[in-house]
Amino acid sequence: MQRSLIACFFRASLCAEGLVNEDVKRTLDLSSHLAKITAEIQLANHGASRVNGFTLALEAELAPHLAFIGVKGEEEEDESLELKETTVHGQSGKFFEAQLPSSLAPGAKLRVKVETVFSHVLKPFPTHITQAERQLVVFQGNHYLYSPYPTRSQTTRVRLASKTVESYTKLGNPTKSDETVEYGPFKDVPPFSQDAMKIHYENNTPFLSISSITRTVEVSHWGNIAVEETIDLRHTGAYLKGPFSRYDYQRQSDSGISSVKSFKTILPASAQDVYYRDEIGNISTSHLQVLDDSVEVEIRPRFPLFGGWKTHYIVGYNLPSYEYLYNLGDQYALKLRLVDHVYDDQVIDQLTVKLILPEGARNIHMDTPYPITRSQDELHYTYLDTFGRPVLVATKNNLVEQHIQDVVVHYTFNKILMLQEPLLVVGAFYILFFTVIIYVRLDFSITKDPAAEVRMKVASITEQVLTLVNKRLGLYRHMDEVVNRYKQTRDTGALNSGRKTLEAEHRTLSNDISALQARLKSEGSDLAEKVGEIQKLDNQLKDLVCRSCQEAERLVAGKVKKDTYIDSDKTLSGKRQELVSRIDSLLDAL
Amino acid sequence: MAEHHTASDCKHKTSSNAGGSVSGNGRPNSPAGCGGSGGLSGGLTQPAGWQSLLSFTILFLAWLAGFSSRLFAVIRFESIIHEFDPWFNYRSTHHLTTNGFYEFLNWFDERAWYPLGRIVGGTVYPGLMVTAGLIHYILNLLHVTVHIRDVCVFLAPVFSGLTAISTFLLTRELWNQGAGLLAACFIAIVPGYISRSVAGSFDNEGIAIFALQFTYYLWVKSVKTGSVFWAIGCCLSYFYMVSAWGGYVFIINLIPLHVFALLLMQRFSRRLYIAYSTFYIVGLVLSMQIPFVGFQPIRTSEHMAAAGVFALLQAYAFLQYLKDRLTRQEFQTLFFLGVSLAAGVVFLTVIYLTYTGESHLPVMLRYAKIHIPIIASVSEHQPTTWVSFFFDLHILVCTFPAGLWFCIKNINDERVFVALYAISAVYFAGVMVRLMLTLTPVVCMLSAIAFSSVFEHYLGDDMKRENPPAEDSKQDRPEEGLGPNIKSIVTMLMLMLLMMFAVHCTWVTSNAYSSPSVVLASYNHDGSRNILDDFREAYYWLRQNTDEHARVMSWWDYGYQIAGMANRTTLVDNNTWNNSHIALVGKAMSSNESAAYEIMKSLDVDYVLIIFGGVIGYSGDDINKFLWMVRIAEGEHPKDIRESDYFTPQGEFRVDKAGSPTLLNCLMYKMSYYRFGPYTRLDFRTPPGFDRTRNAEIGNKDIRLKHLEEAFTSEHWLVRIYRVKKQENRQALDHKLRNIAAKQKYTSKKVLPSLFH
């Protein structure tokens, strides 16, 4: 007290501003594992000049744990004031300069609401408990508002997590009812006054904190934004001492009351393909609930988290890019949350954000809602990348729920580059097929194999022979049809013309085959003999066809009886069958 | 469309034709068929073009079918490494990809076999890890960012496609293209091979069967052609096989056996001489490059057959050469001289080998199997039952003798090979369940030959009968006494068998071989599924919440999983090379708590992990394996542990009140049933402390642990982890003790003051 008075003496300039805290209502919310301190301050300008801003101060003991500080006007819709960190000479602690939207005239009053959130200030005591025990924590703070201005009147109200309170400091005879302790009112407190407040109470809320989270956002211009969060989670409450008994945990409802079984993570409403896994695979103990305005994942770690236990997991999902990516020509803007909800009252000790932009993004500019440390940009290579995607890397420590705000990234991207990836695929396939074509068509062997060449030649010749022979057999079949028709219509002209065409075509085919046979012979293949045999058989076959033709003529002319004709026809066709099958077998042998 | 049909019919005909030679013998009904007058231009109008297109399509589909039928586990559960050994392979592959190849070769794993450690680089077949690592490296080079786990999970299914192709090639060399395609289809889906190559089973066998088949293909090819090129290819493939699996010994014995059989059958040729000489020399040198194999190929008896046959072949060739040069008389003298010399050499070798004790290996193996319980305790080392032959091979096991008979009937050089392959593989498969794997490919090939011959006969004639012109076929002549009805009935029957084979394969794959065994699933009455993820729960707890250098004692089955998933030091693992160390762990498990504590203290144990299935009725738990622990411990410590102590006087193994007191007070029993007594009143028909796995009410319900405390138990009690308490601080010595201490005459007086003040 004395010290602060002296300090005030030295800081004449500050006092000279003439600002006074007329009325202060402080609320210390200690019901979770965070200390949320809100102060509603009525500021009055007792000085002579107009005041454009005022200074906020934090105690040196609490300042390193500060996660969030925000100042708002009285009304809900008021914009929060801009804060700038300053130093105050000769005073310990942390100081912020708040800019007022409009300056405060002498004699005028103003109400502001200062909201601060501190993490890791509730210390478990005892530090080690058994599974059956309850968790007790100690909070050490200040009874008064730590302020560079004198305070006329103030009250402090502390909200606890339970009725059980081991001890609390009794400055000014506070009143305690159920879960709250009320201090004050204190009158005329000088600037920078501190008086140690200590509350030791039961707090079984899960002391869960994220020791590190890496949030990777990969933007694709093909319509998808992939988000992946790698999370290290730790129970920072009282350590578990002694054994963990599953029996007690399953049978007694109050066993391990401060442990964490599961929690809910809220993802954006359009999140799809959510996965929840770790190094050794999918974590099967989770549930997904799709609500109207969000997707809720019930995250259950593989094992319940007791004090001092930790776990590590990955949550990922896809978002449609049209909800987050805006463009005007080649100008793009990506607007999405810098950090997202993991669990209620979350504490993030260390955050790393990696924003992977499409390959070819240039002129990148990042607008963050609060200061954040940018690291060196990286390059990321994934499917079909050639020169790498730019990665923005940013880190920040000690974040809470209030930090869930949007970041905007502006960049330019030439749309022609969209074609690059499909063209790469097309090119790769083109090269593949072309190589196969080249390989199949050209001969790469270093030795010449004349035998193989001859074999291939012979194969192609026999191929042709086969076609021709088949065609020739087809001719006979065609002739049969002609004869049959002749038997019905008795049209001699048609028969004769049919016979003529047969003769003509047969001759050309036979000549072709003989030519091929000669070529086979010149290649030195023994198949030539077989072809010769086929030719011989074919001659006989043709004779038979001619004879059946003549027989038919004779039948039509009435020179033979029907019975004899049928008999002779049968023998003829029998012979033909035999010849055809012999030719077939020869063909098979080719 | 019609043209397409006729054309593909032609194709079918040719592909099932002997020799695979190009011959378009199918005469189409319409003149415009394969004949070439059709509108299709280029390769498709030629039968050869259709043939390769069809083969390509069939092989591609076989690959696809094989790949997709191995994905049951991935679809039902997730992309995860299965079982036990794959976890080690995965861990080493991970090490390889993160630290590089040389680091991997020099890797000393201090997390295994505490306190001994393990030289991993020198005690593994690195082929599998290098293959997966290489694929991962190439994919990442192309910026295909695939995690190494996914590469490992899908490696075996991808290689099954390659196996199908190499089986196709081999069968085509042995018989014809049609049989080759059938064989490829068989091997793609046959359960005997799927059992070792489902997605997630990242094991040596997955790639080794491919290497085996491909080596055999190249061998047959080099015997056929007598070309050094193919022989060198065979060596390279053999090298890959050596790097991948210990089963390479099968190759290095089967190929010499083939050569020997050919020599006996008077089928010696220069082709054989070139092929084997090249293969033996280059293959030997290459195989010695694998650190784990080292000098074994010239030292151990299982490689001696190859060397002997090599010498024999040289001698035979030399004799052949002399025969051309010498007269009959000279030759005979030389022959006798040579024979006596050879006999002398063989005699000396045998004496040498007997002296060094190397040639007793087969005897020792048999001895080991009977007398060392650790080998007998592994279920896959049991002899194969008839049921499992049918289960794994279905109709193929019945048809493959037919294929073998076809091969022997039309014998040639390479069919001698397949016959030997079949006979030896049948023998090995009969000895050990796990060697079913080497039998499967040859069964597929021979069955394919049998089916192909049958189809060729029945389907082929059918087509021919249809082919002649319509009026010719009016006069039906009975062909070879078989009517068309019989033919179609036989064909239908065969097709039906094949269909049932496919159904059976899918069923077996789905039900028997597609469980990751790391994750268990149970089904409710309404068909919904419960996943029991207790193993990973406990392993992950170990990974996250114990000291990084904590030492975990468990039975050796879980060693690899603990190392892989929990990343903690283990005492014993599935690489059971040190029997006495395992016996020590077995002794700790089967002793009473204070005796066990002494052992655990000497081994620096921090945690003890056991598997307990009594709550959910999981039968593969440690109590059911317990007798093996006792037996293995007894083998090394017969004075302290006796198997008979754990049985009731009637010779039963019981956990209830009637059980033997030694059992009811041993560490394993206490850890399994600690705080179990009052638990499990899940239904009211059973008393408290009812063990669902063994259907008995436990005999010792009041279990207190003195030196251990429960550290973690998973949700369904499947895994229980105990912490070994550190020794408490010595209590301040009270007055009485001081008196006792003072009586010790030999205590140095100089020390005493500082002790007590």
Short mmCIF file of N, CA and C in Angstrom, two decimals, chain A residues 242-248 250-251 277-282 284 300 302-303 308-312 381-385 463 466-467 470 477 480 573 577 584 587-588 590, chain B residues 23-25 27 29 35 47 78 80 143-145 149 464 469 471-472 475 477 531 533 536-537 540-541 543-545 565 675 678-679 709-715 717 723:
data_model
loop_
_atom_site.label_atom_id
_atom_site.label_comp_id
_atom_site.label_asym_id
_atom_site.label_seq_id
_atom_site.Cartn_x
_atom_site.Cartn_y
_atom_site.Cartn_z
N GLY A 242 -1.25 -42.85 -6.93
CA GLY A 242 -1.62 -44.23 -6.67
C GLY A 242 -2.31 -44.87 -7.86
N PRO A 243 -3.02 -45.97 -7.60
CA PRO A 243 -3.54 -46.74 -8.72
C PRO A 243 -4.77 -46.11 -9.38
N PHE A 244 -4.98 -46.52 -10.60
CA PHE A 244 -6.23 -46.20 -11.29
C PHE A 244 -7.03 -47.50 -11.33
N SER A 245 -8.17 -47.48 -10.69
CA SER A 245 -8.97 -48.69 -10.66
C SER A 245 -10.16 -48.56 -11.61
N ARG A 246 -10.18 -49.43 -12.59
CA ARG A 246 -11.29 -49.39 -13.54
C ARG A 246 -12.59 -49.80 -12.86
N TYR A 247 -12.43 -50.68 -11.87
CA TYR A 247 -13.62 -51.15 -11.16
C TYR A 247 -14.34 -49.99 -10.48
N ASP A 248 -13.56 -49.20 -9.73
CA ASP A 248 -14.17 -48.06 -9.06
C ASP A 248 -14.72 -47.07 -10.07
N GLN A 250 -15.89 -47.58 -12.96
CA GLN A 250 -17.13 -48.01 -13.60
C GLN A 250 -18.29 -48.11 -12.62
N ARG A 251 -17.97 -48.42 -11.36
CA ARG A 251 -19.04 -48.71 -10.41
C ARG A 251 -19.48 -47.50 -9.60
N ARG A 277 -8.46 -39.22 -35.24
CA ARG A 277 -7.52 -40.34 -35.17
C ARG A 277 -6.24 -39.92 -34.47
N ASP A 278 -5.34 -40.89 -34.33
CA ASP A 278 -4.03 -40.57 -33.78
C ASP A 278 -2.99 -41.43 -34.49
N GLU A 279 -1.80 -41.52 -33.93
CA GLU A 279 -0.72 -42.21 -34.65
C GLU A 279 -1.06 -43.67 -34.92
N ILE A 280 -1.85 -44.29 -34.07
CA ILE A 280 -2.07 -45.73 -34.25
C ILE A 280 -3.44 -46.00 -34.83
N GLY A 281 -4.08 -45.02 -35.40
CA GLY A 281 -5.30 -45.30 -36.15
C GLY A 281 -6.49 -44.53 -35.66
N ASN A 282 -7.62 -44.93 -36.21
CA ASN A 282 -8.87 -44.26 -35.92
C ASN A 282 -9.26 -44.46 -34.45
N SER A 284 -12.12 -45.01 -32.17
CA SER A 284 -13.49 -45.45 -32.46
C SER A 284 -14.50 -44.91 -31.46
N ARG A 300 -14.12 -38.47 -27.47
CA ARG A 300 -13.78 -39.21 -26.26
C ARG A 300 -12.37 -39.72 -26.47
N ARG A 302 -9.09 -42.00 -26.04
CA ARG A 302 -9.07 -43.46 -25.90
C ARG A 302 -9.25 -43.88 -24.45
N PHE A 303 -8.74 -43.06 -23.53
CA PHE A 303 -8.84 -43.41 -22.12
C PHE A 303 -9.25 -42.15 -21.37
N GLY A 308 -2.66 -34.98 -14.76
CA GLY A 308 -1.32 -35.28 -15.23
C GLY A 308 -1.26 -36.15 -16.46
N TRP A 309 -2.39 -36.76 -16.86
CA TRP A 309 -2.37 -37.61 -18.05
C TRP A 309 -2.52 -36.74 -19.28
N LYS A 310 -2.00 -37.24 -20.36
CA LYS A 310 -2.12 -36.46 -21.59
C LYS A 310 -2.50 -37.37 -22.74
N THR A 311 -2.91 -36.78 -23.80
CA THR A 311 -3.20 -37.53 -25.00
C THR A 311 -2.94 -36.65 -26.21
N HIS A 312 -3.04 -37.27 -27.35
CA HIS A 312 -2.67 -36.59 -28.59
C HIS A 312 -3.60 -37.10 -29.67
N TYR A 381 4.42 -29.40 -50.78
CA TYR A 381 4.22 -30.14 -52.02
C TYR A 381 3.21 -31.24 -51.79
N THR A 382 2.21 -31.28 -52.60
CA THR A 382 1.29 -32.41 -52.53
C THR A 382 0.89 -32.76 -53.95
N TYR A 383 -0.19 -33.50 -54.09
CA TYR A 383 -0.56 -34.07 -55.38
C TYR A 383 -0.39 -33.09 -56.54
N LEU A 384 0.35 -33.50 -57.54
CA LEU A 384 0.49 -32.78 -58.81
C LEU A 384 1.08 -31.39 -58.65
N ASP A 385 1.87 -31.18 -57.62
CA ASP A 385 2.51 -29.89 -57.48
C ASP A 385 3.86 -29.90 -58.17
N GLU A 463 -2.24 -67.02 -91.88
CA GLU A 463 -3.42 -66.22 -91.54
C GLU A 463 -4.23 -65.93 -92.81
N LEU A 466 -5.79 -69.02 -94.27
CA LEU A 466 -6.99 -69.40 -93.53
C LEU A 466 -8.19 -68.59 -94.01
N THR A 467 -7.98 -67.29 -94.12
CA THR A 467 -9.08 -66.44 -94.56
C THR A 467 -9.58 -66.88 -95.93
N ASN A 470 -11.40 -70.21 -95.87
CA ASN A 470 -12.73 -70.03 -95.29
C ASN A 470 -13.67 -69.39 -96.30
N ARG A 477 -20.92 -73.06 -99.85
CA ARG A 477 -22.19 -72.95 -99.13
C ARG A 477 -23.17 -72.07 -99.92
N ASP A 480 -24.58 -73.98 -102.69
CA ASP A 480 -25.65 -74.87 -102.24
C ASP A 480 -26.96 -74.12 -102.17
N SER A 573 -23.15 -85.48 -100.23
CA SER A 573 -22.95 -84.59 -99.07
C SER A 573 -22.11 -85.28 -98.01
N GLN A 577 -18.89 -83.73 -96.54
CA GLN A 577 -18.67 -83.56 -95.09
C GLN A 577 -17.29 -84.04 -94.71
N ASP A 584 -10.73 -79.06 -92.43
CA ASP A 584 -10.74 -78.43 -91.10
C ASP A 584 -9.55 -78.88 -90.27
N LEU A 587 -6.54 -77.35 -91.44
CA LEU A 587 -6.48 -75.94 -91.04
C LEU A 587 -6.06 -75.81 -89.59
N ASP A 588 -6.63 -76.71 -88.78
CA ASP A 588 -6.26 -76.67 -87.36
C ASP A 588 -4.77 -76.87 -87.19
N LEU A 590 -2.50 -75.98 -89.07
CA LEU A 590 -1.66 -74.87 -89.57
C LEU A 590 -1.16 -74.00 -88.44
N SER B 23 -2.94 -69.03 -83.90
CA SER B 23 -3.59 -69.73 -85.00
C SER B 23 -5.08 -69.47 -84.91
N GLY B 24 -5.56 -68.79 -85.86
CA GLY B 24 -6.98 -68.47 -85.84
C GLY B 24 -7.77 -69.59 -86.44
N ASN B 25 -7.98 -70.64 -85.67
CA ASN B 25 -8.63 -71.81 -86.24
C ASN B 25 -10.14 -71.77 -86.09
N ARG B 27 -13.43 -71.09 -87.12
CA ARG B 27 -14.06 -70.60 -88.35
C ARG B 27 -15.38 -69.98 -87.99
N ASN B 29 -19.12 -68.33 -88.27
CA ASN B 29 -20.30 -68.64 -89.04
C ASN B 29 -20.50 -67.65 -90.18
N GLY B 35 -11.78 -62.99 -89.95
CA GLY B 35 -11.15 -63.10 -91.26
C GLY B 35 -10.43 -61.86 -91.69
N PRO B 47 -6.29 -61.98 -84.82
CA PRO B 47 -6.52 -62.75 -83.59
C PRO B 47 -5.48 -62.42 -82.52
N GLU B 78 -10.62 -50.07 -40.64
CA GLU B 78 -9.88 -48.90 -41.10
C GLU B 78 -8.57 -49.37 -41.70
N ILE B 80 -5.39 -50.14 -41.16
CA ILE B 80 -4.57 -50.36 -39.95
C ILE B 80 -3.73 -51.61 -40.15
N HIS B 143 5.40 -36.19 -55.40
CA HIS B 143 4.48 -35.38 -54.59
C HIS B 143 3.13 -36.05 -54.38
N VAL B 144 3.14 -37.36 -54.35
CA VAL B 144 1.91 -38.04 -53.94
C VAL B 144 2.08 -38.30 -52.45
N THR B 145 1.46 -37.45 -51.65
CA THR B 145 1.74 -37.47 -50.22
C THR B 145 0.94 -38.56 -49.53
N ARG B 149 2.08 -45.59 -43.59
CA ARG B 149 1.17 -46.62 -43.09
C ARG B 149 0.28 -47.14 -44.21
N LYS B 464 -16.71 -76.77 -82.37
CA LYS B 464 -16.41 -77.34 -83.66
C LYS B 464 -17.68 -77.93 -84.28
N PRO B 469 -21.20 -76.04 -91.78
CA PRO B 469 -22.41 -75.48 -92.39
C PRO B 469 -23.66 -76.20 -91.92
N GLU B 471 -26.44 -77.45 -93.18
CA GLU B 471 -27.00 -78.70 -93.74
C GLU B 471 -26.08 -79.88 -93.49
N ASP B 472 -24.79 -79.58 -93.28
CA ASP B 472 -23.87 -80.67 -92.98
C ASP B 472 -24.18 -81.28 -91.63
N GLN B 475 -26.92 -84.34 -90.44
CA GLN B 475 -26.63 -85.73 -90.10
C GLN B 475 -25.68 -85.74 -88.92
N ARG B 477 -23.39 -87.06 -86.33
CA ARG B 477 -22.60 -88.26 -86.08
C ARG B 477 -22.12 -88.23 -84.64
N ILE B 531 -17.50 -51.76 -31.25
CA ILE B 531 -16.07 -51.95 -31.46
C ILE B 531 -15.38 -51.99 -30.11
N ASP B 533 -12.06 -51.54 -28.60
CA ASP B 533 -10.76 -51.01 -28.99
C ASP B 533 -9.81 -51.01 -27.81
N ARG B 536 -5.76 -50.89 -28.29
CA ARG B 536 -5.17 -49.59 -28.63
C ARG B 536 -5.35 -48.60 -27.49
N GLU B 537 -6.46 -48.74 -26.77
CA GLU B 537 -6.66 -47.85 -25.62
C GLU B 537 -5.50 -47.98 -24.65
N TYR B 540 -2.08 -47.00 -26.17
CA TYR B 540 -1.95 -45.56 -26.31
C TYR B 540 -1.76 -44.91 -24.94
N TRP B 541 -2.38 -45.49 -23.94
CA TRP B 541 -2.16 -44.97 -22.60
C TRP B 541 -0.68 -45.10 -22.23
N ARG B 543 1.76 -45.21 -24.27
CA ARG B 543 2.54 -44.31 -25.10
C ARG B 543 2.53 -42.90 -24.54
N GLN B 544 1.36 -42.48 -24.02
CA GLN B 544 1.22 -41.09 -23.62
C GLN B 544 1.58 -40.85 -22.17
N ASN B 545 1.32 -41.81 -21.32
CA ASN B 545 1.36 -41.48 -19.90
C ASN B 545 2.36 -42.29 -19.09
N MET B 565 2.92 -49.81 -31.10
CA MET B 565 1.84 -48.89 -30.78
C MET B 565 2.13 -48.06 -29.54
N ARG B 675 -9.28 -57.42 -8.20
CA ARG B 675 -10.52 -56.65 -8.08
C ARG B 675 -11.60 -57.16 -9.04
N PRO B 678 -15.60 -59.10 -6.90
CA PRO B 678 -16.95 -58.57 -6.73
C PRO B 678 -17.58 -58.09 -8.04
N TYR B 679 -16.84 -58.16 -9.10
CA TYR B 679 -17.31 -57.57 -10.35
C TYR B 679 -18.06 -58.62 -11.19
N GLU B 709 0.85 -52.29 -8.34
CA GLU B 709 -0.43 -51.61 -8.23
C GLU B 709 -1.02 -51.44 -9.61
N GLU B 710 -2.33 -51.41 -9.64
CA GLU B 710 -3.02 -51.29 -10.91
C GLU B 710 -2.71 -49.91 -11.48
N ALA B 711 -2.20 -49.89 -12.67
CA ALA B 711 -1.90 -48.59 -13.28
C ALA B 711 -2.97 -48.23 -14.29
N PHE B 712 -3.42 -49.21 -15.03
CA PHE B 712 -4.47 -48.93 -16.01
C PHE B 712 -5.18 -50.22 -16.35
N THR B 713 -6.49 -50.10 -16.55
CA THR B 713 -7.27 -51.22 -17.06
C THR B 713 -8.16 -50.66 -18.14
N SER B 714 -8.22 -51.35 -19.26
CA SER B 714 -8.98 -50.79 -20.38
C SER B 714 -10.47 -50.97 -20.14
N GLU B 715 -11.25 -50.37 -21.00
CA GLU B 715 -12.68 -50.26 -20.74
C GLU B 715 -13.35 -51.61 -20.52
N TRP B 717 -11.77 -54.35 -19.72
CA TRP B 717 -10.82 -55.12 -18.91
C TRP B 717 -9.93 -56.03 -19.73
N ARG B 723 1.71 -51.36 -12.34
CA ARG B 723 2.95 -50.66 -12.12
C ARG B 723 3.71 -51.43 -11.04
#
